[in-house]
Short mmCIF file of C-alpha atoms in Angstrom, two decimals:
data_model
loop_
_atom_site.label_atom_id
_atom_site.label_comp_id
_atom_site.label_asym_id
_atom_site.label_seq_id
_atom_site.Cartn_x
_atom_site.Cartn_y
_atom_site.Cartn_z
CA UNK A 16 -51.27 22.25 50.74
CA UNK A 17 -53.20 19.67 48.51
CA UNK A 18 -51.71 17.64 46.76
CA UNK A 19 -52.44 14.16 44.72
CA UNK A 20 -50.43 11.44 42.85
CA UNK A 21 -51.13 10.55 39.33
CA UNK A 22 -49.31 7.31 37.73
CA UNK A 23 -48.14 6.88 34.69
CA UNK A 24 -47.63 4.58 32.18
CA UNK A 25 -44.52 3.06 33.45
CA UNK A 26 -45.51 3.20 37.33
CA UNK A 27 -43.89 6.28 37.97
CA UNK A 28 -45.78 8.32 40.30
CA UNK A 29 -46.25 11.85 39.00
CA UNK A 30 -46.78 15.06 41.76
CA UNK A 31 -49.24 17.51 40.69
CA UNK A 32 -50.15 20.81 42.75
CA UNK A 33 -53.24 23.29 42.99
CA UNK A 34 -53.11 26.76 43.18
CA UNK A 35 -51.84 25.91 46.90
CA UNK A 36 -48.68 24.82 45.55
CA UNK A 37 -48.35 28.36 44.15
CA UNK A 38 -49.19 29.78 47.81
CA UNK A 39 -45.95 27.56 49.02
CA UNK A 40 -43.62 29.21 46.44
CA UNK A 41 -43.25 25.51 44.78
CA UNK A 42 -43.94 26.86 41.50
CA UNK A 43 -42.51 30.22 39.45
CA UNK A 44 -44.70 29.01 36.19
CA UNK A 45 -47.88 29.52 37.76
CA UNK A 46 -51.07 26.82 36.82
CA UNK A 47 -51.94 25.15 33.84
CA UNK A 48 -51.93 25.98 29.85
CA UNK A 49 -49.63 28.74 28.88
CA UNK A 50 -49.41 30.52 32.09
CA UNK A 51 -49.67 27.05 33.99
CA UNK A 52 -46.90 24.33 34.22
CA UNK A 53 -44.08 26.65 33.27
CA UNK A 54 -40.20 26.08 32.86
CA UNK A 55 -39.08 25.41 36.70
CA UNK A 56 -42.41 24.65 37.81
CA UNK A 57 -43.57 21.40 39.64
CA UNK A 58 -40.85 19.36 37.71
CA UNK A 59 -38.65 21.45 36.56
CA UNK A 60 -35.20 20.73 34.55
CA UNK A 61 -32.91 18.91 36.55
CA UNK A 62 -35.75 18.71 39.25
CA UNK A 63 -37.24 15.79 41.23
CA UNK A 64 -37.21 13.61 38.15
CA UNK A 65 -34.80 14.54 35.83
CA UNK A 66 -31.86 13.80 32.78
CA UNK A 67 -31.70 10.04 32.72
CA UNK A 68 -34.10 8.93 35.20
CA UNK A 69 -37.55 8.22 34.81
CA UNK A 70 -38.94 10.97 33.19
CA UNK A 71 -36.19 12.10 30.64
CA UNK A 72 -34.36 15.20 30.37
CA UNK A 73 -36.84 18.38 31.39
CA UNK A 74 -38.76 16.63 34.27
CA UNK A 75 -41.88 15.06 34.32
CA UNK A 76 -43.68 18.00 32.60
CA UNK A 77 -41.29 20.91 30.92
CA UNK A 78 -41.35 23.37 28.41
CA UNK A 79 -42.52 21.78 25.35
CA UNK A 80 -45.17 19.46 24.45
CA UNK A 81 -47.67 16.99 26.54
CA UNK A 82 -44.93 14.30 26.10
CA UNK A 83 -42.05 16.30 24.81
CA UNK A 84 -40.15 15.69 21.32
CA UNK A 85 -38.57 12.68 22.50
CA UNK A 86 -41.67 10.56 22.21
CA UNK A 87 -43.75 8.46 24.76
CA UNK A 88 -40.62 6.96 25.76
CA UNK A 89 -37.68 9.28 25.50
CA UNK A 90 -33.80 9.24 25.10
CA UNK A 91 -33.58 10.11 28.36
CA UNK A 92 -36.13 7.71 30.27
CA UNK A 93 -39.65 7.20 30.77
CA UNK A 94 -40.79 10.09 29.40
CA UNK A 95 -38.89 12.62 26.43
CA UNK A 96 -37.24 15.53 26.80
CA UNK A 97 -38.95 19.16 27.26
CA UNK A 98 -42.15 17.55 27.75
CA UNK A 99 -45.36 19.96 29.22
CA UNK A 100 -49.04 20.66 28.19
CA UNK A 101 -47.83 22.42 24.63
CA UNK A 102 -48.37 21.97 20.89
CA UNK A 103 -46.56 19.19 20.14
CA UNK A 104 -49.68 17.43 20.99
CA UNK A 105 -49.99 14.07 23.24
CA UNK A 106 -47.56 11.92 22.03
CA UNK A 107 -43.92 13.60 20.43
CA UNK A 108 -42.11 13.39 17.33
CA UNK A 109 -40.08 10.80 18.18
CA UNK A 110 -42.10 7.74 18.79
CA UNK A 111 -42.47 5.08 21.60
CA UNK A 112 -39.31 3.32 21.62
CA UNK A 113 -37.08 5.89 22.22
CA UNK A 114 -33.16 6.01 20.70
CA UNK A 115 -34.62 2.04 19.26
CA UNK A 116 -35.87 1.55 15.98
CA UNK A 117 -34.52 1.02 12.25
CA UNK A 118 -32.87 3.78 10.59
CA UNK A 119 -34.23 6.79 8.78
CA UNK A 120 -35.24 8.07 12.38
CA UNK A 121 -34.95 11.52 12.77
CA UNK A 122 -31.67 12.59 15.17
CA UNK A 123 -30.16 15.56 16.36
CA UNK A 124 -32.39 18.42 17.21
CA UNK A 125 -31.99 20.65 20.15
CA UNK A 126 -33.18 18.24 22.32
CA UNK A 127 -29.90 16.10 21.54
CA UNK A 128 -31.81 12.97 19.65
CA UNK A 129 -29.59 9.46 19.72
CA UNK A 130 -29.35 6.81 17.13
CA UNK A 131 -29.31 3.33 18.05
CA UNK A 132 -25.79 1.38 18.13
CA UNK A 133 -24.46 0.97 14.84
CA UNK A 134 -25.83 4.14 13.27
CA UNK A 135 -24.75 7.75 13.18
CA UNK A 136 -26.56 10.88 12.74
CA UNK A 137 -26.31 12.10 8.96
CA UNK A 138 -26.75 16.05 9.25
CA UNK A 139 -27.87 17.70 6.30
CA UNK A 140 -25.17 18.42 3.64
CA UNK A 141 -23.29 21.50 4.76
CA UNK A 142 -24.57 21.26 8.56
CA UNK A 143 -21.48 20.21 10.29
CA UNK A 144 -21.20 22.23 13.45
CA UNK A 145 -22.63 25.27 11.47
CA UNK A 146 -26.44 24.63 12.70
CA UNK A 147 -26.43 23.68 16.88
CA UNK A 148 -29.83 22.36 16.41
CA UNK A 149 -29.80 20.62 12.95
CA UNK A 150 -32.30 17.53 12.53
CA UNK A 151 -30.18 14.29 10.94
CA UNK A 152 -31.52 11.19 9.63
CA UNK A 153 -29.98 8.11 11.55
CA UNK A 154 -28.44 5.89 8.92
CA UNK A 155 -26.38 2.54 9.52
CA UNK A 156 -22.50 2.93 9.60
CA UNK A 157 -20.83 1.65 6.07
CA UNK A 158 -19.34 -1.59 5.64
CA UNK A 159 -16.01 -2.19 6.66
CA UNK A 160 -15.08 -2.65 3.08
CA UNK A 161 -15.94 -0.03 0.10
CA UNK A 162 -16.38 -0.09 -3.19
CA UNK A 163 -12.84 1.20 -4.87
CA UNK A 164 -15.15 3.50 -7.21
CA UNK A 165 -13.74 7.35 -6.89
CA UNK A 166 -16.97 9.78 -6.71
CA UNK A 167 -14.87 11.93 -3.62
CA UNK A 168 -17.03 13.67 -1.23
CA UNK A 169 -15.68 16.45 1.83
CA UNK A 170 -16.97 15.10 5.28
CA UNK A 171 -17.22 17.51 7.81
CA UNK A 172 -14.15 16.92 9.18
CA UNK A 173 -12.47 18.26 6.74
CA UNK A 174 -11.30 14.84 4.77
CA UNK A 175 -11.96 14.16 1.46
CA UNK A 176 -13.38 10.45 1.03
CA UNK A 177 -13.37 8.75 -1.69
CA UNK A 178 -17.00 7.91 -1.84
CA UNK A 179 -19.91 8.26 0.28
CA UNK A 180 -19.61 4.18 1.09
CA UNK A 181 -16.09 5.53 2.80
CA UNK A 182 -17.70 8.56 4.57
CA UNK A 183 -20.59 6.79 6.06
CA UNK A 184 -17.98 3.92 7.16
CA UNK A 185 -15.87 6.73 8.86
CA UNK A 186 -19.06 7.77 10.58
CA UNK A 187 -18.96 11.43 9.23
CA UNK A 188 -21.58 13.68 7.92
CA UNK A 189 -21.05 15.04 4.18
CA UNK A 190 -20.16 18.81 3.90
CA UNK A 191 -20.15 19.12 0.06
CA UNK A 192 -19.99 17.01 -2.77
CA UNK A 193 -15.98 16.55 -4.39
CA UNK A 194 -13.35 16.93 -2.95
CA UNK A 195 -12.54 19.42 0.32
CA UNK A 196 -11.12 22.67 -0.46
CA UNK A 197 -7.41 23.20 0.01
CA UNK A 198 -6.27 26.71 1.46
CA UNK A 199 -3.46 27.25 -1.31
CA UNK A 200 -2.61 24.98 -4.03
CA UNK A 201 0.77 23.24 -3.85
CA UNK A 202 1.78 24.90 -7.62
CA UNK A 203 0.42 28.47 -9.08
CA UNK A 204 -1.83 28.02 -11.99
CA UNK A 205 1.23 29.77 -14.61
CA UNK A 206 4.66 28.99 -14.30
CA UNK A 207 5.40 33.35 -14.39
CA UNK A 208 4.24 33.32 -10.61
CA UNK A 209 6.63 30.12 -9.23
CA UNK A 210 9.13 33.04 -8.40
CA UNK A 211 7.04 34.14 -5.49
CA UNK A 212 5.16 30.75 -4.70
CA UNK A 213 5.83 28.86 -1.51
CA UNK A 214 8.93 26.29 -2.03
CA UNK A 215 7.73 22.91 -0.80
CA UNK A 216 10.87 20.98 -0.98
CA UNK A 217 11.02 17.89 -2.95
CA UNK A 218 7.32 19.36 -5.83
CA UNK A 219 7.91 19.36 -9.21
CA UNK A 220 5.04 21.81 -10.65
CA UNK A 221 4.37 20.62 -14.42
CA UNK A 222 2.95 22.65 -16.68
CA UNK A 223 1.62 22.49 -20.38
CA UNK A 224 -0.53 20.26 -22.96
CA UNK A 225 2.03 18.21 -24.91
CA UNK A 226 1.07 14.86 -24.75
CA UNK A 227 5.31 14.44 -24.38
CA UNK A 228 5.84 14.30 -20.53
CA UNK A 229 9.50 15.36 -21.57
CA UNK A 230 7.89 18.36 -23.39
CA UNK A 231 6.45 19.77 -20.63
CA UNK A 232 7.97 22.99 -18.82
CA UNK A 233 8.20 22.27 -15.00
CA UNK A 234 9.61 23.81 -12.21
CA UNK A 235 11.31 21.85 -8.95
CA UNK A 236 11.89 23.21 -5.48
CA UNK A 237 15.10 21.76 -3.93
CA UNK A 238 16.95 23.60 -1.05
CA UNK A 239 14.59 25.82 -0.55
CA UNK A 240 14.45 27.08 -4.66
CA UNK A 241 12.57 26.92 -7.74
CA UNK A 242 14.83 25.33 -10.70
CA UNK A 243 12.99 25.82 -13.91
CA UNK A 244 13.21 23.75 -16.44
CA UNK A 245 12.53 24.99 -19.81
CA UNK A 246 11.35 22.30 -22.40
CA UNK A 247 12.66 22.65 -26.05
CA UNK A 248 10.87 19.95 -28.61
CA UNK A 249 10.23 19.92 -32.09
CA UNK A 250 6.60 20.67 -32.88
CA UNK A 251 4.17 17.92 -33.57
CA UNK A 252 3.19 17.31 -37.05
CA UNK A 253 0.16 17.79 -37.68
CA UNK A 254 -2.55 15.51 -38.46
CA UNK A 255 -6.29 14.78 -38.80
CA UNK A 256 -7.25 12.51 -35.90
CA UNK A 257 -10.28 10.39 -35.61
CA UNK A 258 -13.50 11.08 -33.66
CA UNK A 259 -12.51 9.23 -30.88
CA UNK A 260 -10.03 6.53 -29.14
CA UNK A 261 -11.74 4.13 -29.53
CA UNK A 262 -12.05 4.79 -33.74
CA UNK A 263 -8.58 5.75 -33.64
CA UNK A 264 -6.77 2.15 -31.21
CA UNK A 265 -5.30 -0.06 -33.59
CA UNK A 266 -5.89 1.89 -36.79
CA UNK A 267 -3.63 3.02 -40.18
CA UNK A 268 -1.96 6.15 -38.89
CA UNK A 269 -0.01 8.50 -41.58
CA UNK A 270 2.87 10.25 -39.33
CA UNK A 271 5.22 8.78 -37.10
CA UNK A 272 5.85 10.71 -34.10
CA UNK A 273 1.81 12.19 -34.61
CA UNK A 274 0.03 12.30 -31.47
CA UNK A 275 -3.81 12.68 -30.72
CA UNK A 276 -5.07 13.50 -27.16
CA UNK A 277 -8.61 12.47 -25.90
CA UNK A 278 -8.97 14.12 -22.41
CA UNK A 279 -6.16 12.70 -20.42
CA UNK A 280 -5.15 9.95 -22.74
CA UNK A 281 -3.60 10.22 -25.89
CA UNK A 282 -2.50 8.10 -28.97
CA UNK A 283 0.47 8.07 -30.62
CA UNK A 284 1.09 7.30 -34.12
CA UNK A 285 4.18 4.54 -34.45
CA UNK A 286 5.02 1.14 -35.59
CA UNK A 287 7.32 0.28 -32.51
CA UNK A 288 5.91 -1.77 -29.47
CA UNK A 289 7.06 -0.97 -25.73
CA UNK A 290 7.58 -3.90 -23.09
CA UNK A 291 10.26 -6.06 -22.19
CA UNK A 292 11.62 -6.18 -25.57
CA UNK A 293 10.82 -2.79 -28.13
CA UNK A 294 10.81 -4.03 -31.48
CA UNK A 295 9.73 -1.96 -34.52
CA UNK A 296 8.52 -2.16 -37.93
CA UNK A 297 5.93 -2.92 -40.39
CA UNK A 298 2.33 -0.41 -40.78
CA UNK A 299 2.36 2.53 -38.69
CA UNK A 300 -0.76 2.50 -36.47
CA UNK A 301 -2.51 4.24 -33.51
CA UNK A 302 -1.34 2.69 -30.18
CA UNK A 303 -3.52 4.31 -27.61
CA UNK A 304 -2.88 4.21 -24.25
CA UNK A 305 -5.25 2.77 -22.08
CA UNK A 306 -6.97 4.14 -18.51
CA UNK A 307 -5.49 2.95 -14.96
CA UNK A 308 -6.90 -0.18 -13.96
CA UNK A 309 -7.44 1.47 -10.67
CA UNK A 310 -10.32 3.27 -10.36
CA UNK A 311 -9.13 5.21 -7.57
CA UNK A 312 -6.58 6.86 -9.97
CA UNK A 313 -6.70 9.50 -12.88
CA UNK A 314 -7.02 7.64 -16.15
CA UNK A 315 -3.74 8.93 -17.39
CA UNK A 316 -0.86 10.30 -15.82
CA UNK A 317 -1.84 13.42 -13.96
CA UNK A 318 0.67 17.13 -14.31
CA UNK A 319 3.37 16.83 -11.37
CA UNK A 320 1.92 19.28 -8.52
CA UNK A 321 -1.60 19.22 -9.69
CA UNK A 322 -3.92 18.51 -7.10
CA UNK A 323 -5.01 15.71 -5.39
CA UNK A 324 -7.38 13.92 -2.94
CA UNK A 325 -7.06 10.39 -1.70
CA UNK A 326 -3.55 10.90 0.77
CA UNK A 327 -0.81 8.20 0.20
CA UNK A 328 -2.49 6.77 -2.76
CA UNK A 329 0.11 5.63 -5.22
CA UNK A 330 -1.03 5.22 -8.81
CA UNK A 331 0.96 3.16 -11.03
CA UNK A 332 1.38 3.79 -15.39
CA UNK A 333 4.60 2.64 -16.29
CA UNK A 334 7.58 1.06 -14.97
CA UNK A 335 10.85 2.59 -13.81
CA UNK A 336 11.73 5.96 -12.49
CA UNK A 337 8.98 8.07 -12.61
CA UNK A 338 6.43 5.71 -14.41
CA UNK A 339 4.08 6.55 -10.74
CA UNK A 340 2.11 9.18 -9.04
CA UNK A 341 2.08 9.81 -5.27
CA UNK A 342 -0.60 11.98 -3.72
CA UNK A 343 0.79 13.78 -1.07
CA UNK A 344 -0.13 17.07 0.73
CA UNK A 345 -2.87 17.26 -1.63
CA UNK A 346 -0.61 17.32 -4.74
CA UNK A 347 0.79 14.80 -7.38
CA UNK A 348 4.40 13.66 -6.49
CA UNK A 349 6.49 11.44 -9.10
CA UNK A 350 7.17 8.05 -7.63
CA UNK A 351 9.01 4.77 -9.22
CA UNK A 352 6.81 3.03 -11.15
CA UNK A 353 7.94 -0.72 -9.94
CA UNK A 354 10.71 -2.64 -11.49
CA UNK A 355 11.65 -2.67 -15.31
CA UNK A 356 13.39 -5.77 -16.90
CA UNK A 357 16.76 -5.15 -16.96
CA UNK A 358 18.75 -8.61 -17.29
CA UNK A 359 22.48 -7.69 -16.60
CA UNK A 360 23.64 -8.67 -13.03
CA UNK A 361 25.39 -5.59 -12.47
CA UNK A 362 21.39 -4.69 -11.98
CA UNK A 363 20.91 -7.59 -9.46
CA UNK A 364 21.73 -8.80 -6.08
CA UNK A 365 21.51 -11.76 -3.60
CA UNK A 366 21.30 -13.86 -6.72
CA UNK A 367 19.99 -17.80 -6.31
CA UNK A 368 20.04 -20.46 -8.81
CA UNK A 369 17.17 -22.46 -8.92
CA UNK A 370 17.59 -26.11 -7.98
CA UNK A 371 15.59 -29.09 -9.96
CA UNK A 372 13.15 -29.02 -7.19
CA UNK A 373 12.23 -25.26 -7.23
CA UNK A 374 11.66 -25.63 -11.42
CA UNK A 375 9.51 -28.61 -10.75
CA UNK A 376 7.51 -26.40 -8.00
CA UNK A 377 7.43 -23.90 -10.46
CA UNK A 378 5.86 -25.73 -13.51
CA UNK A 379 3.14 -27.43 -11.29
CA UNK A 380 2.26 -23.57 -10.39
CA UNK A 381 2.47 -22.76 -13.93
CA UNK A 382 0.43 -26.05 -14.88
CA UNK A 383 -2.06 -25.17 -12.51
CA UNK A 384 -2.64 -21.68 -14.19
CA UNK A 385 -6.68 -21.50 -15.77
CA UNK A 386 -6.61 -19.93 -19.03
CA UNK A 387 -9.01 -18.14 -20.32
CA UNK A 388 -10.16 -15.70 -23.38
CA UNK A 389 -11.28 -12.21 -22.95
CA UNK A 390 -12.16 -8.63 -24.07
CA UNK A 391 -10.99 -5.76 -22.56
CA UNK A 392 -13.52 -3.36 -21.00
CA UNK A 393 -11.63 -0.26 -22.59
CA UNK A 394 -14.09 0.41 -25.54
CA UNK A 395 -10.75 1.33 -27.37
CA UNK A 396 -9.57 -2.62 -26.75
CA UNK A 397 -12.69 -3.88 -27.02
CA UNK A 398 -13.72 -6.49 -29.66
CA UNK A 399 -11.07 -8.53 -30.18
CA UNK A 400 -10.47 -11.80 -27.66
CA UNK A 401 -7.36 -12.67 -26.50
CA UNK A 402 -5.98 -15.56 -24.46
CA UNK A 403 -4.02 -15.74 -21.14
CA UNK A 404 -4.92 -15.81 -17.48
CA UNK A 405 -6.43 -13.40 -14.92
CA UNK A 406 -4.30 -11.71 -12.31
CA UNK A 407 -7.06 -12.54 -9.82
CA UNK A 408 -6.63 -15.98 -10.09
CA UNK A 409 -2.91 -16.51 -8.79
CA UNK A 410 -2.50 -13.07 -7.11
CA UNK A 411 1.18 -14.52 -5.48
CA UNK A 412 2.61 -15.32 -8.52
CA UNK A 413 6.12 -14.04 -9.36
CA UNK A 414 3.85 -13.57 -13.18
CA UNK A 415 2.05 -10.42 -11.41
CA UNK A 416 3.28 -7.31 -10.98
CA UNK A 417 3.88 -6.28 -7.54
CA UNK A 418 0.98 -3.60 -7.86
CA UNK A 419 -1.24 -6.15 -8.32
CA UNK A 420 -2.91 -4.68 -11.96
CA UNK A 421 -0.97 -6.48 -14.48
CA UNK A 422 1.30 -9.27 -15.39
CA UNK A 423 5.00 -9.15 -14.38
CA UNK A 424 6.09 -10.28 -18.04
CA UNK A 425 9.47 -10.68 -17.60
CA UNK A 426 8.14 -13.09 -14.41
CA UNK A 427 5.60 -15.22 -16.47
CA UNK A 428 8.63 -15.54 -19.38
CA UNK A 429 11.25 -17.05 -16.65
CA UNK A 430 8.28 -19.37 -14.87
CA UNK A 431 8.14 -21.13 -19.00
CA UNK A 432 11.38 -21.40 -18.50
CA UNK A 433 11.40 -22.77 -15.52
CA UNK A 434 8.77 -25.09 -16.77
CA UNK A 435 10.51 -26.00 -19.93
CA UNK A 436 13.73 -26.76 -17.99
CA UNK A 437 12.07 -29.10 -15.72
CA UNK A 438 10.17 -30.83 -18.41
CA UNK A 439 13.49 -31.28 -20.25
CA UNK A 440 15.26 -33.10 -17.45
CA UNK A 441 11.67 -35.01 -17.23
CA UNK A 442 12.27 -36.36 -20.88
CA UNK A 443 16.04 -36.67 -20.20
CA UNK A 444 15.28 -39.21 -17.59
CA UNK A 445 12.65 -41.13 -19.15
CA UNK A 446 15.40 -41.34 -22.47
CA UNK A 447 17.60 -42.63 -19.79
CA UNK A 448 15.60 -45.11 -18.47
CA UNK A 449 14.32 -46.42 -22.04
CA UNK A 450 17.73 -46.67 -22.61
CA UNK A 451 18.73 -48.66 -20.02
CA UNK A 452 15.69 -51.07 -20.73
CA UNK A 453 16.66 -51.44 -24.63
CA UNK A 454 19.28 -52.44 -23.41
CA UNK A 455 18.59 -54.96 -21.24
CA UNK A 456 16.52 -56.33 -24.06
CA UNK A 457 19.35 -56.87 -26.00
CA UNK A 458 21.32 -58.93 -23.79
CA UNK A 459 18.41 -61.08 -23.33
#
């Protein structure tokens, strides 16, 4: 039998036959071209050289091209995988380094592709597992920390992200744009089916347009039931709204009790304020309410039941019970919306005085505040400046609100106080001592 060495490019030395070899039953493929160096010929798969040695996956020549798909120097060694005299032509698709390189390398494949460390192998939207031999595109792994915009995408494993910054950081490819699909909604889309619906105990399924949450028919499973509720509210007058929110925030409105609703916010026509302390009186105008601060949420308060995507996410509108969202199970849940000022200590517990050294403490926080002026980005708000401090600035302060998207009013009020109190015994000290010192004048 005759047979001679060839080296390649790495020093590997490569066996090829003559027809003799055929003659010795070392080769099933027969010679060379398309009846020559066949699949199990002189290097077969798995053969003298094979996955992960010096000539990659396939042996030193295999089924596919001169130097298979894998490139000059392969993901599996010296030399690609499925390489043989083919028409993939000298040098495969993908190039000399092997599994190296930047990204927007191609991945995948049916010959199994790698991406360096630190990237992932972004299938085609709507790939997943569907396609075996799907090409990606390697791509770098997101940062560790995303941008809290909500543009929700469905990643292949079935989880809806809520943009593609969180996807890619999760190292998942994209199945569809939005959010996944959920097998059956938590609520029916009418309130006439909720007799036959699936009880999930603890949903409230809330139904209707009226800008009035307390208006709204709902329906609540507990023990294992529906209980329907069946709203009963006056009718809204009626009245001509403006073109928008933004014409309408702050504006002359002619009804009280009037509402207008633009998308998921609405304005309400009154001449009472909300907070801490309601007061009313004077004009009647258009308060508007104005879009979470979190951009993770709905803009305004989403129907109990209806659906949602990002699990455990908490989204905050007013305070007290039920002034929150909670998306669980892929639906809207009510939640307390964080504390509400209520003074009397019946409401309290483990109360502590302040000393003269916590007020002191207090004002030198409070003196330390940066104040600033501002507009509001809410094109309804915007246009007039106001003055105060940003949230950002003194996150720990009792003068936040323990969701961290507005001021804690009640909190700021008592830190002025606190302020005030220790600048009073301040000045009650310094009287005292100018006292003392007139009088030692005196007796001079």
């Amino acid at each position: 039998m005759k047979k001679s060495a060839i080296v390649n490019g790495l020093g590997i030395p490569l066996l090829l036959c003559t027809m003799a070899c055929q003659k010795e039953g070392l080769s099933s493929g027969g010679g060379t071209g398309g009846k020559g160096t066949g699949t199990g010929g002189v290097l077969a798969t798995g053969g003298g050289i094979g996955t992960g040695g010096g000539i990659g996956t396939g042996g030193g020549i295999g089924t596919g091209d001169a130097i298979g798909t894998g490139g000059a120097i392969g993901t599996g060694g010296a030399i690609g995988a499925g390489g043989k005299t083919g028409s993939g032509g000298a040098v495969g698709t993908g190039g000399t380094p092997g599994t190296g390189g930047g990204t927007g390398r191609t991945c995948g494949t049916v010959a199994g592709l790698l991406c360096p460390s630190g990237q992932i192998c972004d299938m085609p939207v709507g790939a997943c597992a569907k396609i075996s031999d799907a090409a990606g595109t390697c791509v770098a792994v997101g940062p560790d920390m995303c941008p809290a915009n909500y543009a929700p995408v469905c990643g292949c494993d079935g989880v809806t992200y809520s943009n593609e910054c969180g996807r890619l950081a999760a190292g998942v490819s994209k199945a569809s744009d939005g959010a996944c699909p959920t097998s059956t909604p938590a609520c029916p889309a009418d309130i006439s089916q909720i007799s036959t619906w699936p009880c999930t105990e603890g949903l409230t399924c809330e139904y209707g347009t009226d800008p009035r949450p307390s208006c709204r028919t709902s329906a609540t499973c507990t023990g294992g039931a529906w209980s329907i509720l069946l709203a009963k509210c006056t009718q809204l007058p009626p009245v001509t709204c403006p073109a928008t929110r933004d014409a309408a925030a702050g504006q002359l409105c002619p009804t009280d009790g009037a509402y207008c609703v633009y998308g998921d916010l609405s304005c309400v026509c009154t001449n009472c304020t909300n907070g801490p302390v309601t007061s009313c009186g004077g004009d009647f105008t258009w308060h508007c309410a104005t879009p979470n601060a979190d951009a993770a949420c709905p803009s305004g308060i989403p129907l109990l039941g209806s659906a949602c995507t990002t699990a455990d996410k908490t989204c905050t509108y007013a305070c007290g019970t039920g002034g929150a969202r909670l998306c669980k199970s892929g639906a809207w849940y009510t939640a307390n919306g964080g504390p509400c000022p209520v003074s009397a200590r019946r409401a309290k517990k483990n109360i502590v005085y302040l000393g003269a050294a916590e007020r002191e403490r207090i004002a030198r926080d409070l003196a330390a505040f940066k104040l600033a002026t501002y507009e509001y980005r809410d094109p309804a708000l915007a246009g007039t400046r106001h003055l105060g401090f940003i949230i950002d600035d003194v996150p720990d302060s009792p003068a936040v609100d323990r969701d961290g998207n507005m001021v804690d009013l009640y909190g700021y009020a008592s830190m002025l106080v606190a302020a005030v109190q220790a600048q009073g015994e301040e000045i009650a000290k310094l009287k005292a001592e100018l006292a003392r010192l007139k009088t030692r004048l005196r007796s001079k």
